[in-house]
Short mmCIF file of N, CA and C in Angstrom, two decimals:
data_model
loop_
_atom_site.label_atom_id
_atom_site.label_comp_id
_atom_site.label_asym_id
_atom_site.label_seq_id
_atom_site.Cartn_x
_atom_site.Cartn_y
_atom_site.Cartn_z
N UNK A 278 -8.60 0.95 -29.37
CA UNK A 278 -7.46 1.29 -28.53
C UNK A 278 -7.96 2.20 -27.39
N UNK A 279 -8.86 3.09 -27.68
CA UNK A 279 -9.34 3.99 -26.64
C UNK A 279 -10.10 3.25 -25.54
N UNK A 280 -10.85 2.23 -25.98
CA UNK A 280 -11.61 1.39 -24.94
C UNK A 280 -10.61 0.66 -24.09
N UNK A 281 -9.60 0.14 -24.67
CA UNK A 281 -8.61 -0.60 -23.96
C UNK A 281 -7.89 0.31 -22.90
N UNK A 282 -7.55 1.50 -23.29
CA UNK A 282 -6.89 2.47 -22.36
C UNK A 282 -7.84 2.79 -21.22
N UNK A 283 -9.12 2.99 -21.55
CA UNK A 283 -10.10 3.27 -20.50
C UNK A 283 -10.28 2.07 -19.55
N UNK A 284 -10.25 0.84 -20.04
CA UNK A 284 -10.32 -0.29 -19.18
C UNK A 284 -9.10 -0.37 -18.27
N UNK A 285 -7.90 -0.13 -18.79
CA UNK A 285 -6.71 -0.13 -18.01
C UNK A 285 -6.73 0.92 -16.91
N UNK A 286 -7.28 2.14 -17.26
CA UNK A 286 -7.41 3.19 -16.31
C UNK A 286 -8.36 2.81 -15.18
N UNK A 287 -9.49 2.21 -15.55
CA UNK A 287 -10.42 1.76 -14.53
C UNK A 287 -9.90 0.65 -13.64
N UNK A 288 -9.12 -0.26 -14.26
CA UNK A 288 -8.51 -1.35 -13.50
C UNK A 288 -7.53 -0.80 -12.47
N UNK A 289 -6.73 0.17 -12.90
CA UNK A 289 -5.77 0.82 -11.94
C UNK A 289 -6.48 1.52 -10.81
N UNK A 290 -7.59 2.23 -11.17
CA UNK A 290 -8.40 2.93 -10.17
C UNK A 290 -9.00 1.96 -9.16
N UNK A 291 -9.55 0.85 -9.64
CA UNK A 291 -10.16 -0.16 -8.74
C UNK A 291 -9.09 -0.77 -7.80
N UNK A 292 -7.94 -1.08 -8.36
CA UNK A 292 -6.85 -1.64 -7.54
C UNK A 292 -6.44 -0.65 -6.50
N UNK A 293 -6.36 0.63 -6.82
CA UNK A 293 -5.98 1.63 -5.86
C UNK A 293 -7.08 1.74 -4.74
N UNK A 294 -8.33 1.76 -5.17
CA UNK A 294 -9.39 1.85 -4.13
C UNK A 294 -9.44 0.63 -3.26
N UNK A 295 -9.09 -0.51 -3.79
CA UNK A 295 -9.14 -1.71 -2.97
C UNK A 295 -8.02 -1.73 -1.96
N UNK A 296 -7.02 -0.94 -2.14
CA UNK A 296 -5.82 -0.91 -1.22
C UNK A 296 -5.86 0.29 -0.28
N UNK A 297 -6.87 1.11 -0.28
CA UNK A 297 -6.95 2.26 0.63
C UNK A 297 -8.25 2.31 1.34
N UNK A 298 -8.22 2.86 2.51
CA UNK A 298 -9.40 2.98 3.37
C UNK A 298 -10.21 4.20 2.82
N UNK A 299 -11.51 3.97 2.62
CA UNK A 299 -12.36 5.02 2.02
C UNK A 299 -12.45 6.29 2.94
N UNK A 300 -12.44 6.09 4.25
CA UNK A 300 -12.57 7.22 5.14
C UNK A 300 -11.25 8.00 5.36
N UNK A 301 -10.21 7.30 5.58
CA UNK A 301 -8.87 7.98 5.92
C UNK A 301 -8.00 8.16 4.68
N UNK A 302 -8.25 7.42 3.61
CA UNK A 302 -7.43 7.40 2.42
C UNK A 302 -6.03 6.93 2.73
N UNK A 303 -5.89 6.18 3.79
CA UNK A 303 -4.61 5.55 4.14
C UNK A 303 -4.59 4.19 3.61
N UNK A 304 -3.37 3.56 3.42
CA UNK A 304 -3.28 2.19 2.95
C UNK A 304 -3.97 1.26 3.92
N UNK A 305 -4.66 0.27 3.38
CA UNK A 305 -5.34 -0.71 4.27
C UNK A 305 -4.35 -1.80 4.61
N UNK A 306 -4.81 -2.79 5.38
CA UNK A 306 -3.98 -3.90 5.87
C UNK A 306 -3.33 -4.63 4.75
N UNK A 307 -4.07 -4.91 3.64
CA UNK A 307 -3.49 -5.64 2.55
C UNK A 307 -2.34 -4.88 1.89
N UNK A 308 -2.48 -3.59 1.76
CA UNK A 308 -1.40 -2.78 1.13
C UNK A 308 -0.19 -2.69 2.06
N UNK A 309 -0.42 -2.55 3.35
CA UNK A 309 0.67 -2.45 4.29
C UNK A 309 1.44 -3.82 4.34
N UNK A 310 0.69 -4.93 4.40
CA UNK A 310 1.40 -6.24 4.39
C UNK A 310 2.20 -6.43 3.12
N UNK A 311 1.66 -6.06 1.99
CA UNK A 311 2.36 -6.17 0.73
C UNK A 311 3.67 -5.35 0.76
N UNK A 312 3.59 -4.12 1.23
CA UNK A 312 4.79 -3.29 1.33
C UNK A 312 5.82 -3.89 2.32
N UNK A 313 5.31 -4.36 3.44
CA UNK A 313 6.24 -4.95 4.43
C UNK A 313 6.96 -6.19 3.86
N UNK A 314 6.21 -7.02 3.08
CA UNK A 314 6.81 -8.21 2.49
C UNK A 314 7.90 -7.79 1.46
N UNK A 315 7.65 -6.69 0.72
CA UNK A 315 8.65 -6.22 -0.19
C UNK A 315 9.89 -5.70 0.51
N UNK A 316 9.72 -5.07 1.65
CA UNK A 316 10.82 -4.56 2.40
C UNK A 316 11.67 -5.68 3.00
N UNK A 317 10.99 -6.72 3.48
CA UNK A 317 11.69 -7.83 4.09
C UNK A 317 12.33 -8.72 3.07
N UNK A 318 11.87 -8.69 1.80
CA UNK A 318 12.45 -9.52 0.77
C UNK A 318 13.68 -8.92 0.14
N UNK A 319 14.03 -7.66 0.52
CA UNK A 319 15.20 -7.00 -0.05
C UNK A 319 16.48 -7.67 0.44
N UNK A 320 17.49 -7.65 -0.36
CA UNK A 320 18.77 -8.21 0.10
C UNK A 320 19.23 -7.49 1.34
N UNK A 321 19.95 -8.16 2.19
CA UNK A 321 20.48 -7.54 3.43
C UNK A 321 21.50 -6.45 3.06
N UNK A 322 21.47 -5.34 3.78
CA UNK A 322 22.41 -4.25 3.55
C UNK A 322 23.53 -4.36 4.56
N UNK A 323 24.62 -3.70 4.23
CA UNK A 323 25.75 -3.72 5.21
C UNK A 323 25.29 -3.04 6.52
N UNK A 324 25.97 -3.37 7.61
CA UNK A 324 25.53 -2.85 8.92
C UNK A 324 25.93 -1.42 9.17
N UNK A 325 26.57 -0.76 8.23
CA UNK A 325 27.03 0.62 8.51
C UNK A 325 25.85 1.62 8.53
N UNK A 326 24.69 1.27 7.96
CA UNK A 326 23.53 2.15 7.99
C UNK A 326 23.64 3.31 7.08
N UNK A 327 24.67 3.47 6.33
CA UNK A 327 24.92 4.64 5.50
C UNK A 327 24.06 4.60 4.21
N UNK A 328 23.55 3.48 3.83
CA UNK A 328 22.86 3.38 2.53
C UNK A 328 21.42 3.82 2.64
N UNK A 329 20.86 3.99 3.83
CA UNK A 329 19.48 4.46 3.96
C UNK A 329 18.44 3.39 3.62
N UNK A 330 18.78 2.14 3.71
CA UNK A 330 17.83 1.06 3.31
C UNK A 330 17.08 0.53 4.52
N UNK A 331 17.33 1.04 5.67
CA UNK A 331 16.60 0.52 6.90
C UNK A 331 15.13 0.99 6.85
N UNK A 332 14.29 0.47 7.71
CA UNK A 332 12.94 0.92 7.78
C UNK A 332 12.44 0.67 9.21
N UNK A 333 11.37 1.36 9.52
CA UNK A 333 10.69 1.19 10.84
C UNK A 333 9.26 0.91 10.60
N UNK A 334 8.64 0.24 11.56
CA UNK A 334 7.22 -0.07 11.42
C UNK A 334 6.54 0.43 12.70
N UNK A 335 5.45 1.20 12.55
CA UNK A 335 4.65 1.66 13.63
C UNK A 335 3.33 1.05 13.53
N UNK A 336 2.89 0.38 14.59
CA UNK A 336 1.58 -0.21 14.57
C UNK A 336 0.59 0.56 15.49
N UNK A 337 -0.55 0.94 14.96
CA UNK A 337 -1.48 1.66 15.83
C UNK A 337 -2.80 0.91 15.72
N UNK A 338 -3.36 0.53 16.82
CA UNK A 338 -4.67 -0.11 16.85
C UNK A 338 -5.79 0.94 16.91
N UNK A 339 -6.55 0.96 15.92
CA UNK A 339 -7.63 1.98 15.83
C UNK A 339 -9.04 1.40 15.90
N UNK A 340 -9.20 0.47 16.82
CA UNK A 340 -10.54 -0.09 17.07
C UNK A 340 -11.49 1.03 17.48
N UNK A 341 -12.71 0.94 17.05
CA UNK A 341 -13.78 1.91 17.37
C UNK A 341 -13.36 3.35 16.92
N UNK A 342 -12.64 3.45 15.82
CA UNK A 342 -12.22 4.74 15.29
C UNK A 342 -13.38 5.47 14.76
N UNK A 343 -13.55 6.76 15.10
CA UNK A 343 -14.69 7.55 14.63
C UNK A 343 -14.16 8.82 14.05
#
């Protein structure tokens, strides 16, 4: 059972590392696209905006980032 728990912990760690940039520790493109797809798949909310279900997307191009 202990070996299985350790394997699960390592699998979660690898998945987390695969979804974040090693330098900035920010979500990478794959993680951002997955989150955006989840947001877009939500059922439509009423137009009153009172439920807080809206979202915004900011795109920054970081070519040659140092």
